[in-house]
PDB file of C-alpha atoms and ligand atoms in Angstrom:
ATOM      1  CA  MET A   1    -127.225  -4.439 -16.743  1.00  0.00           C
ATOM      2  CA  GLU A   2    -126.682  -8.186 -16.839  1.00  0.00           C
ATOM      3  CA  THR A   3    -123.602  -9.172 -18.833  1.00  0.00           C
ATOM      4  CA  LYS A   4    -124.235 -11.880 -21.407  1.00  0.00           C
ATOM      5  CA  ASN A   5    -121.451 -14.415 -21.629  1.00  0.00           C
ATOM      6  CA  THR A   6    -121.781 -14.798 -25.389  1.00  0.00           C
ATOM      7  CA  PRO A   7    -119.287 -14.130 -28.197  1.00  0.00           C
ATOM      8  CA  VAL A   8    -120.916 -10.760 -28.944  1.00  0.00           C
ATOM      9  CA  SER A   9    -120.019  -9.416 -25.490  1.00  0.00           C
ATOM     10  CA  GLU A  10    -116.344  -9.240 -26.423  1.00  0.00           C
ATOM     11  CA  LEU A  11    -117.179  -6.979 -29.377  1.00  0.00           C
ATOM     12  CA  GLU A  12    -119.529  -5.002 -27.186  1.00  0.00           C
ATOM     13  CA  GLN A  13    -116.674  -3.816 -25.014  1.00  0.00           C
ATOM     14  CA  ASP A  14    -115.858  -1.368 -27.821  1.00  0.00           C
ATOM     15  CA  ILE A  15    -119.356   0.150 -27.841  1.00  0.00           C
ATOM     16  CA  LEU A  16    -119.777   3.504 -26.117  1.00  0.00           C
ATOM     17  CA  LYS A  17    -123.578   3.676 -26.378  1.00  0.00           C
ATOM     18  CA  VAL A  18    -126.556   2.041 -28.047  1.00  0.00           C
ATOM     19  CA  LEU A  19    -128.531   4.292 -30.429  1.00  0.00           C
ATOM     20  CA  VAL A  20    -131.146   1.818 -31.679  1.00  0.00           C
ATOM     21  CA  THR A  21    -131.894  -1.392 -29.795  1.00  0.00           C
ATOM     22  CA  GLU A  22    -132.414  -4.856 -31.281  1.00  0.00           C
ATOM     23  CA  GLU A  23    -136.097  -4.691 -30.334  1.00  0.00           C
ATOM     24  CA  GLU A  24    -136.592  -1.265 -31.953  1.00  0.00           C
ATOM     25  CA  ILE A  25    -134.951  -2.517 -35.160  1.00  0.00           C
ATOM     26  CA  LYS A  26    -137.172  -5.600 -35.253  1.00  0.00           C
ATOM     27  CA  THR A  27    -140.365  -3.570 -34.820  1.00  0.00           C
ATOM     28  CA  ARG A  28    -139.374  -0.948 -37.390  1.00  0.00           C
ATOM     29  CA  VAL A  29    -138.250  -3.489 -40.010  1.00  0.00           C
ATOM     30  CA  ALA A  30    -141.632  -5.228 -39.703  1.00  0.00           C
ATOM     31  CA  GLU A  31    -143.381  -1.860 -40.241  1.00  0.00           C
ATOM     32  CA  LEU A  32    -141.234  -1.074 -43.277  1.00  0.00           C
ATOM     33  CA  GLY A  33    -141.885  -4.547 -44.679  1.00  0.00           C
ATOM     34  CA  ALA A  34    -145.633  -3.994 -44.412  1.00  0.00           C
ATOM     35  CA  GLU A  35    -145.417  -0.544 -46.046  1.00  0.00           C
ATOM     36  CA  ILE A  36    -143.306  -1.892 -48.911  1.00  0.00           C
ATOM     37  CA  HIS A  37    -145.749  -4.761 -49.331  1.00  0.00           C
ATOM     38  CA  GLU A  38    -148.555  -2.212 -49.758  1.00  0.00           C
ATOM     39  CA  ARG A  39    -146.540  -0.157 -52.236  1.00  0.00           C
ATOM     40  CA  PHE A  40    -145.642  -3.129 -54.472  1.00  0.00           C
ATOM     41  CA  ALA A  41    -148.556  -5.547 -54.017  1.00  0.00           C
ATOM     42  CA  GLY A  42    -149.176  -7.420 -57.254  1.00  0.00           C
ATOM     43  CA  ARG A  43    -145.887  -6.287 -58.797  1.00  0.00           C
ATOM     44  CA  ASN A  44    -142.515  -8.002 -59.019  1.00  0.00           C
ATOM     45  CA  PRO A  45    -139.910  -5.579 -57.657  1.00  0.00           C
ATOM     46  CA  LEU A  46    -136.207  -6.250 -57.844  1.00  0.00           C
ATOM     47  CA  PHE A  47    -134.515  -5.637 -54.516  1.00  0.00           C
ATOM     48  CA  VAL A  48    -130.959  -4.440 -55.002  1.00  0.00           C
ATOM     49  CA  MET A  49    -128.877  -4.631 -51.883  1.00  0.00           C
ATOM     50  CA  VAL A  50    -125.871  -2.395 -51.525  1.00  0.00           C
ATOM     51  CA  LEU A  51    -123.028  -4.582 -50.217  1.00  0.00           C
ATOM     52  CA  LYS A  52    -121.847  -5.055 -47.656  1.00  0.00           C
ATOM     53  CA  GLY A  53    -123.505  -2.905 -44.993  1.00  0.00           C
ATOM     54  CA  ALA A  54    -127.129  -3.641 -45.919  1.00  0.00           C
ATOM     55  CA  PHE A  55    -126.897  -7.439 -45.820  1.00  0.00           C
ATOM     56  CA  ILE A  56    -128.544  -8.028 -42.449  1.00  0.00           C
ATOM     57  CA  PHE A  57    -131.223  -5.376 -42.990  1.00  0.00           C
ATOM     58  CA  MET A  58    -132.001  -6.743 -46.458  1.00  0.00           C
ATOM     59  CA  ALA A  59    -132.311 -10.315 -45.169  1.00  0.00           C
ATOM     60  CA  ASP A  60    -134.781  -9.262 -42.487  1.00  0.00           C
ATOM     61  CA  LEU A  61    -136.655  -6.770 -44.678  1.00  0.00           C
ATOM     62  CA  ILE A  62    -137.451  -9.009 -47.651  1.00  0.00           C
ATOM     63  CA  ARG A  63    -138.902 -11.645 -45.324  1.00  0.00           C
ATOM     64  CA  GLU A  64    -141.171  -8.989 -43.814  1.00  0.00           C
ATOM     65  CA  THR A  65    -142.454  -7.780 -47.209  1.00  0.00           C
ATOM     66  CA  GLY A  66    -143.827 -11.194 -48.162  1.00  0.00           C
ATOM     67  CA  LEU A  67    -143.673 -10.055 -51.803  1.00  0.00           C
ATOM     68  CA  ARG A  68    -143.047 -12.057 -54.919  1.00  0.00           C
ATOM     69  CA  SER A  69    -139.668 -10.437 -55.633  1.00  0.00           C
ATOM     70  CA  GLU A  70    -136.098 -11.022 -56.700  1.00  0.00           C
ATOM     71  CA  VAL A  71    -132.761  -9.954 -55.260  1.00  0.00           C
ATOM     72  CA  GLU A  72    -129.565  -8.593 -56.741  1.00  0.00           C
ATOM     73  CA  PHE A  73    -126.391  -7.279 -55.164  1.00  0.00           C
ATOM     74  CA  ILE A  74    -124.136  -4.377 -55.983  1.00  0.00           C
ATOM     75  CA  ALA A  75    -120.905  -3.380 -54.277  1.00  0.00           C
ATOM     76  CA  VAL A  76    -119.598   0.162 -54.418  1.00  0.00           C
ATOM     77  CA  SER A  77    -116.908   1.927 -52.533  1.00  0.00           C
ATOM     78  CA  SER A  78    -116.172   5.494 -51.633  1.00  0.00           C
ATOM     79  CA  TYR A  79    -114.803   5.177 -48.123  1.00  0.00           C
ATOM     80  CA  GLU A  80    -111.648   3.041 -48.281  1.00  0.00           C
ATOM     81  CA  ASN A  81    -111.629   2.346 -44.527  1.00  0.00           C
ATOM     82  CA  ALA A  82    -112.075   5.946 -43.430  1.00  0.00           C
ATOM     83  CA  THR A  83    -115.139   7.382 -41.720  1.00  0.00           C
ATOM     84  CA  GLU A  84    -115.714  10.151 -44.303  1.00  0.00           C
ATOM     85  CA  SER A  85    -116.902   9.694 -47.871  1.00  0.00           C
ATOM     86  CA  SER A  86    -114.297  10.523 -50.503  1.00  0.00           C
ATOM     87  CA  GLY A  87    -117.121  11.584 -52.854  1.00  0.00           C
ATOM     88  CA  ARG A  88    -115.980   9.280 -55.670  1.00  0.00           C
ATOM     89  CA  VAL A  89    -118.089   6.161 -56.073  1.00  0.00           C
ATOM     90  CA  LYS A  90    -116.731   3.066 -57.815  1.00  0.00           C
ATOM     91  CA  ILE A  91    -118.619  -0.112 -58.719  1.00  0.00           C
ATOM     92  CA  LYS A  92    -116.760  -3.144 -57.388  1.00  0.00           C
ATOM     93  CA  TYR A  93    -119.402  -5.754 -58.178  1.00  0.00           C
ATOM     94  CA  ASP A  94    -122.388  -5.183 -60.456  1.00  0.00           C
ATOM     95  CA  ILE A  95    -125.877  -6.681 -60.671  1.00  0.00           C
ATOM     96  CA  GLN A  96    -126.193  -9.719 -62.905  1.00  0.00           C
ATOM     97  CA  GLN A  97    -129.390  -9.151 -64.874  1.00  0.00           C
ATOM     98  CA  ASP A  98    -131.072  -6.816 -67.338  1.00  0.00           C
ATOM     99  CA  ILE A  99    -133.161  -4.264 -65.444  1.00  0.00           C
ATOM    100  CA  THR A 100    -134.938  -2.695 -68.411  1.00  0.00           C
ATOM    101  CA  GLY A 101    -138.466  -1.758 -67.348  1.00  0.00           C
ATOM    102  CA  ARG A 102    -138.023  -3.109 -63.809  1.00  0.00           C
ATOM    103  CA  ASP A 103    -139.126  -1.546 -60.543  1.00  0.00           C
ATOM    104  CA  LEU A 104    -135.984  -1.404 -58.421  1.00  0.00           C
ATOM    105  CA  VAL A 105    -135.901  -1.165 -54.656  1.00  0.00           C
ATOM    106  CA  ILE A 106    -132.433  -0.121 -53.530  1.00  0.00           C
ATOM    107  CA  VAL A 107    -131.737  -1.276 -49.974  1.00  0.00           C
ATOM    108  CA  GLU A 108    -129.019   0.675 -48.148  1.00  0.00           C
ATOM    109  CA  ASP A 109    -127.688   0.618 -44.628  1.00  0.00           C
ATOM    110  CA  ILE A 110    -127.259   4.377 -44.226  1.00  0.00           C
ATOM    111  CA  LEU A 111    -127.832   7.535 -46.240  1.00  0.00           C
ATOM    112  CA  ASP A 112    -125.031   9.869 -45.238  1.00  0.00           C
ATOM    113  CA  SER A 113    -123.508  12.345 -47.744  1.00  0.00           C
ATOM    114  CA  GLY A 114    -125.835  10.904 -50.390  1.00  0.00           C
ATOM    115  CA  ASN A 115    -122.982  10.314 -52.835  1.00  0.00           C
ATOM    116  CA  THR A 116    -123.574   6.559 -53.040  1.00  0.00           C
ATOM    117  CA  LEU A 117    -127.330   6.673 -53.569  1.00  0.00           C
ATOM    118  CA  ALA A 118    -127.237   9.660 -55.930  1.00  0.00           C
ATOM    119  CA  PHE A 119    -124.740   7.725 -58.041  1.00  0.00           C
ATOM    120  CA  LEU A 120    -126.714   4.451 -57.912  1.00  0.00           C
ATOM    121  CA  LYS A 121    -130.024   6.090 -58.761  1.00  0.00           C
ATOM    122  CA  ARG A 122    -128.544   7.716 -61.852  1.00  0.00           C
ATOM    123  CA  TYR A 123    -126.727   4.503 -62.806  1.00  0.00           C
ATOM    124  CA  PHE A 124    -129.851   2.302 -62.636  1.00  0.00           C
ATOM    125  CA  LEU A 125    -132.002   4.818 -64.503  1.00  0.00           C
ATOM    126  CA  THR A 126    -129.341   4.909 -67.239  1.00  0.00           C
ATOM    127  CA  LYS A 127    -129.551   1.106 -67.403  1.00  0.00           C
ATOM    128  CA  GLY A 128    -133.289   1.320 -68.066  1.00  0.00           C
ATOM    129  CA  ALA A 129    -135.014   0.807 -64.721  1.00  0.00           C
ATOM    130  CA  GLN A 130    -138.656   1.920 -64.808  1.00  0.00           C
ATOM    131  CA  SER A 131    -138.677   3.151 -61.221  1.00  0.00           C
ATOM    132  CA  ILE A 132    -136.282   3.499 -58.314  1.00  0.00           C
ATOM    133  CA  THR A 133    -137.417   3.270 -54.716  1.00  0.00           C
ATOM    134  CA  ILE A 134    -134.858   3.863 -51.985  1.00  0.00           C
ATOM    135  CA  VAL A 135    -135.056   2.131 -48.616  1.00  0.00           C
ATOM    136  CA  THR A 136    -132.467   2.965 -46.006  1.00  0.00           C
ATOM    137  CA  LEU A 137    -132.222   1.626 -42.489  1.00  0.00           C
ATOM    138  CA  LEU A 138    -130.601   4.815 -41.223  1.00  0.00           C
ATOM    139  CA  ASP A 139    -130.616   8.422 -42.379  1.00  0.00           C
ATOM    140  CA  LYS A 140    -128.127  11.103 -41.319  1.00  0.00           C
ATOM    141  CA  PRO A 141    -129.731  14.147 -42.994  1.00  0.00           C
ATOM    142  CA  SER A 142    -127.323  16.597 -41.358  1.00  0.00           C
ATOM    143  CA  ARG A 143    -124.500  15.240 -43.529  1.00  0.00           C
ATOM    144  CA  ARG A 144    -126.121  15.474 -46.945  1.00  0.00           C
ATOM    145  CA  GLU A 145    -124.018  16.780 -49.867  1.00  0.00           C
ATOM    146  CA  LYS A 146    -126.273  15.558 -52.713  1.00  0.00           C
ATOM    147  CA  SER A 147    -129.969  16.386 -52.857  1.00  0.00           C
ATOM    148  CA  ILE A 148    -131.350  12.892 -52.472  1.00  0.00           C
ATOM    149  CA  GLN A 149    -134.025  11.445 -50.201  1.00  0.00           C
ATOM    150  CA  ALA A 150    -135.045   7.932 -49.297  1.00  0.00           C
ATOM    151  CA  ASP A 151    -138.618   6.792 -49.875  1.00  0.00           C
ATOM    152  CA  PHE A 152    -138.507   4.641 -46.736  1.00  0.00           C
ATOM    153  CA  VAL A 153    -136.341   5.400 -43.696  1.00  0.00           C
ATOM    154  CA  GLY A 154    -135.941   3.138 -40.676  1.00  0.00           C
ATOM    155  CA  PHE A 155    -134.431   5.636 -38.242  1.00  0.00           C
ATOM    156  CA  THR A 156    -133.002   9.137 -38.441  1.00  0.00           C
ATOM    157  CA  VAL A 157    -129.725   9.280 -36.529  1.00  0.00           C
ATOM    158  CA  PRO A 158    -127.537  12.170 -35.367  1.00  0.00           C
ATOM    159  CA  ASN A 159    -124.182  12.989 -36.899  1.00  0.00           C
ATOM    160  CA  GLU A 160    -122.197  10.194 -35.258  1.00  0.00           C
ATOM    161  CA  PHE A 161    -120.388   7.267 -36.840  1.00  0.00           C
ATOM    162  CA  VAL A 162    -122.442   4.152 -36.094  1.00  0.00           C
ATOM    163  CA  VAL A 163    -121.821   0.402 -36.295  1.00  0.00           C
ATOM    164  CA  GLY A 164    -123.784  -2.818 -35.946  1.00  0.00           C
ATOM    165  CA  TYR A 165    -126.653  -4.650 -37.695  1.00  0.00           C
ATOM    166  CA  GLY A 166    -124.498  -4.813 -40.824  1.00  0.00           C
ATOM    167  CA  LEU A 167    -122.671  -1.490 -40.534  1.00  0.00           C
ATOM    168  CA  ASP A 168    -118.933  -1.596 -40.059  1.00  0.00           C
ATOM    169  CA  TYR A 169    -115.946   0.335 -38.981  1.00  0.00           C
ATOM    170  CA  ALA A 170    -112.919  -0.934 -40.968  1.00  0.00           C
ATOM    171  CA  GLN A 171    -114.959  -4.082 -41.800  1.00  0.00           C
ATOM    172  CA  ARG A 172    -115.641  -4.914 -38.150  1.00  0.00           C
ATOM    173  CA  TYR A 173    -118.660  -4.776 -35.806  1.00  0.00           C
ATOM    174  CA  ARG A 174    -121.172  -5.795 -38.507  1.00  0.00           C
ATOM    175  CA  ASN A 175    -122.406  -8.644 -36.303  1.00  0.00           C
ATOM    176  CA  ILE A 176    -123.420  -6.505 -33.348  1.00  0.00           C
ATOM    177  CA  PRO A 177    -127.217  -6.967 -33.219  1.00  0.00           C
ATOM    178  CA  TYR A 178    -128.063  -3.291 -32.555  1.00  0.00           C
ATOM    179  CA  ILE A 179    -126.892   0.147 -33.760  1.00  0.00           C
ATOM    180  CA  GLY A 180    -124.238   1.699 -31.558  1.00  0.00           C
ATOM    181  CA  VAL A 181    -121.460   4.249 -31.361  1.00  0.00           C
ATOM    182  CA  LEU A 182    -117.852   3.144 -30.803  1.00  0.00           C
ATOM    183  CA  LYS A 183    -115.616   4.368 -28.025  1.00  0.00           C
ATOM    184  CA  PRO A 184    -113.264   7.058 -29.377  1.00  0.00           C
ATOM    185  CA  GLU A 185    -110.153   5.033 -28.533  1.00  0.00           C
ATOM    186  CA  VAL A 186    -111.241   2.314 -31.008  1.00  0.00           C
ATOM    187  CA  TYR A 187    -110.484   4.635 -33.944  1.00  0.00           C
ATOM    188  CA  GLY A 188    -106.915   5.144 -32.843  1.00  0.00           C
ATOM    189  CA  SER A 189    -105.957   1.467 -32.654  1.00  0.00           C
TER     190      SER A 189
HETATM  191  P1  LIG B  23    -122.778   8.194 -48.482  1.00  0.00           P
HETATM  192  O1  LIG B  23    -122.358   7.893 -49.878  1.00  0.00           O
HETATM  193  O2  LIG B  23    -121.914   9.215 -47.828  1.00  0.00           O
HETATM  194  O3  LIG B  23    -124.251   8.506 -48.328  1.00  0.00           O
HETATM  195  O4  LIG B  23    -122.431   6.935 -47.621  1.00  0.00           O
HETATM  196  C1  LIG B  23    -123.115   5.798 -47.677  1.00  0.00           C
HETATM  197  C2  LIG B  23    -122.234   4.645 -47.244  1.00  0.00           C
HETATM  198  O5  LIG B  23    -121.220   5.044 -46.314  1.00  0.00           O
HETATM  199  C3  LIG B  23    -123.087   3.652 -46.524  1.00  0.00           C
HETATM  200  O6  LIG B  23    -123.503   2.662 -47.401  1.00  0.00           O
HETATM  201  C4  LIG B  23    -122.182   3.116 -45.457  1.00  0.00           C
HETATM  202  O7  LIG B  23    -121.548   1.948 -45.926  1.00  0.00           O
HETATM  203  C5  LIG B  23    -121.137   4.167 -45.216  1.00  0.00           C
HETATM  204  N1  LIG B  23    -121.417   4.927 -43.966  1.00  0.00           N
HETATM  205  C6  LIG B  23    -121.837   6.197 -43.852  1.00  0.00           C
HETATM  206  N2  LIG B  23    -121.993   6.564 -42.570  1.00  0.00           N
HETATM  207  C7  LIG B  23    -121.666   5.470 -41.836  1.00  0.00           C
HETATM  208  C8  LIG B  23    -121.645   5.195 -40.425  1.00  0.00           C
HETATM  209  O8  LIG B  23    -121.975   6.010 -39.557  1.00  0.00           O
HETATM  210  N3  LIG B  23    -121.252   3.941 -40.083  1.00  0.00           N
HETATM  211  C9  LIG B  23    -120.879   2.995 -40.990  1.00  0.00           C
HETATM  212  N4  LIG B  23    -120.901   3.195 -42.307  1.00  0.00           N
HETATM  213  C10 LIG B  23    -121.279   4.423 -42.731  1.00  0.00           C
HETATM  214 MG1  LIG B  24    -119.862   0.475 -45.285  1.00  0.00          MG
END
């Protein structure tokens, strides 16, 4: 493989293997955008992005939907720099508008244990949302602890910790343009 002499190549030295390529992501995000367009045509959904991991996916996805829509952001945490969910979800930054009667589209990077999305779904319904639609770039069904499913899934991935296209390990590797698995030695350092 030809080595690109770009800033990303330094980060890429820590990648063991690529699970989903840049091209595959682009194609799938366009498909999801079209499907979501169909689902919400003529309505005014509120896209709620779960910070920080979904930021690149969200940016690409909403441009592909071509919908008249709005965006909000919410930040939660349950990981605290580990690779396993602690099961407790805390809101660190909340959405800024009344969602009574709104159709919400929650955009997540990955559905893993399900703790985050189970919590958010309940939270938004309590706040008066009319409907909740869940879109996740990645799904790791083998890890589920809560019975929750996404309405739209980009890719189903095996039980491996992944980074890139917004997803981090200890806040790093979000700017790798594809989904990959880190070399084991990276976790030790
Ligand atoms: P859950 O609450 O266990 O479903 O975890 C969801 C959150 O954990 C996601 O929003 C991610 O931020 C993070 N997460 C879970 N698995 C991975 C992974 O493989 N790589 C990076 N982040 C992950
Ligand atoms: Mg994260």
